[in-house]
């Protein structure tokens, strides 16, 4: 840490400047790097273990195995542990459906339900190590099934309920799941999403699936395949007994979560039980500074990693009260969230810059209708937060009284890595910076050769040693694991992000350095989008790129050449957009489609994406040539000009 006293920027800081220098944080951070094993063992002891580990860390590059020999159970940590104390009558989940229906689950109710669902899984023949897929709306049954899987050691994958049949099938086929758990439908902006129909479409492509369990949510009629489909309610009606939590090895996989990378195929990120839980238990406390009476609301969808770590495992392992809301933020009106905060007395709000930008656009009057005085802390995750958006959030949502924790992390990191940690010690905040690495996180900014850069230089963000939340592997693809994270800079973990570290040691994460987009905080690989587009019969070649978007951060732009016999038209453009929505899902809806005669390529035939990105963003070619040293300036200019001509300027 290079934190210094009395830096100039301190005068611009909104809170807590008087606490500098950071004594507690600095000591803890130093110790976490000097004596990592002792440090993490201390953290791990805060959980209940059926058997203590033999070794804290086995590190054989690129695989880290934490708490080897230790045995624990995730549902025991998140439920039983609380259901046997006074917390049994404490609220675990305040749930609100989009139509306005509500459910409140205490820890003892959650305990009963997790047991009940675990018995259902067992009756379906699911046991330790078996894979199941969860394709569900944001209803309480989703976290209950996640915990029920953990109870018996089954490995689940949550498939985001906004995904379409092809995306579901890709994930199910990769895991070879035998059972899919879905619902008749879910609510979105007053309409229903027909999840069962989408599941049926997907299952046609999934030979491994034997059973489809259906939860009744909307009550609409659904197609039914006899012998394969089962209502959850009929399974729950059968006699059942409590299910003892299965002690699993700390290194036993808890779940697989698919995320986009730089190829067309999503990566199945495998997280462990022990290391992952220890990491999320610790970081939840450090970052959110939660108290027993806190009401924690993470607005993410459970389909993304934030929903796993920050809705389920971090908070519930602490016995926290959480809020889960099923639907859209602007339904029926733009004050739905503020209404929820007031209604449940939310104290910690954790959301995305995209959501904040949407509210910022719609004006403050929606906020003013509600009493938000319960809020004590605000969080942001998923994409860089622009300083003006940060300020708006701080001022209008937080009444200039709540610290804003800008948390940087990834699906692969399992938990928050760089963030203010008021639970350790409040620090001066800088809008737009995720601030300092959490204890145990040895973060650095390096140049293309892997050399650490001096302050205020932009480079690649890397993590120089393993931490307990690090993914175990990529499911079924260890070569890709090595290649994606450990080969760009040998021996250190490559994040794929650009970052800058300032003179105070604060990190500024600037965005992706690879071909991964963040659209409304959702991670999408350009290659994945391209492979969806190319499956349209009229498309010959495609390049997907992005342009800045005032609300979503980035918006998808496609450059397409057509097969002979097809000509550009508005109808074709709409059809291609529809095709992408049907293949991946509405999250991948392209915002612009350009038909071009040819795509700019290097002599070796590589599509010059940076040229396309500059064109899509309306930037000048001068800004981009230096970025791509494989590309000659003349070549780039020529491509840029011809592209500009074909599409009549962007
Ligand atoms: C980006 C989400 C800037 C980053 C938890 C990262 C951020 C990717 C931040 C991971 C932040 C996430 N500031 N950028 N606070 N948080 N990112 O896997 O590019 O969906 O690599 O995990 O989101 O996205 P993922």
Coordinates of C-alpha atoms and ligand atoms in Angstrom, one line a residue, residues 259 304-306 380-385 406-412 434 495 497 509 511-512 518 521 523, ligand 1:
X259 CA -20.1 -16.6 -18.0
X304 CA -25.4 -13.7 -12.1
X305 CA -22.6 -14.2 -9.6
X306 CA -23.6 -11.2 -7.6
X380 CA -22.3 -0.4 -6.7
X381 CA -21.1 -3.4 -8.8
X382 CA -20.7 -4.8 -12.3
X383 CA -19.3 -1.9 -14.3
X384 CA -17.3 1.3 -13.8
X385 CA -19.5 3.9 -12.1
X406 CA -17.8 0.7 -5.4
X407 CA -17.0 -3.0 -5.4
X408 CA -14.8 -4.5 -8.2
X409 CA -15.0 -8.3 -8.7
X410 CA -15.8 -11.0 -11.3
X411 CA -17.7 -14.2 -11.6
X412 CA -14.3 -15.9 -11.4
X434 CA -13.1 1.0 -6.3
X495 CA -8.5 -10.2 -14.9
X497 CA -9.6 -5.5 -17.2
X509 CA -11.0 0.0 -13.1
X511 CA -13.2 -1.5 -18.4
X512 CA -12.5 -4.7 -20.3
X518 CA -20.8 -5.2 -20.2
X521 CA -23.9 -4.8 -16.2
X523 CA -21.3 -9.8 -19.2
Ligands
LIG1 C1 -16.6 -5.3 -14.5 C2 -19.6 -9.0 -11.7 C3 -15.5 -1.4 -12.7 C4 -15.2 -5.6 -14.8 C5 -19.4 -9.0 -10.2 C6 -15.1 -7.1 -14.5 C7 -16.4 -3.5 -12.8 C8 -16.4 -7.6 -14.9 C9 -16.8 -3.4 -11.4 C10 -16.9 -8.8 -14.2 C11 -16.5 -2.1 -10.8 C12 -17.3 -5.4 -12.1 N1 -15.9 -1.2 -11.5 N2 -15.8 -2.5 -13.4 N3 -16.9 -1.9 -9.5 N4 -17.4 -4.6 -11.0 N5 -16.8 -4.8 -13.2 O1 -18.2 -11.6 -14.1 O2 -14.9 -5.4 -16.2 O3 -20.4 -10.3 -14.4 O4 -14.0 -7.8 -15.1 O5 -18.9 -10.1 -12.3 O6 -17.3 -6.5 -14.6 O7 -18.2 -9.1 -14.5 P1 -19.0 -10.3 -13.9

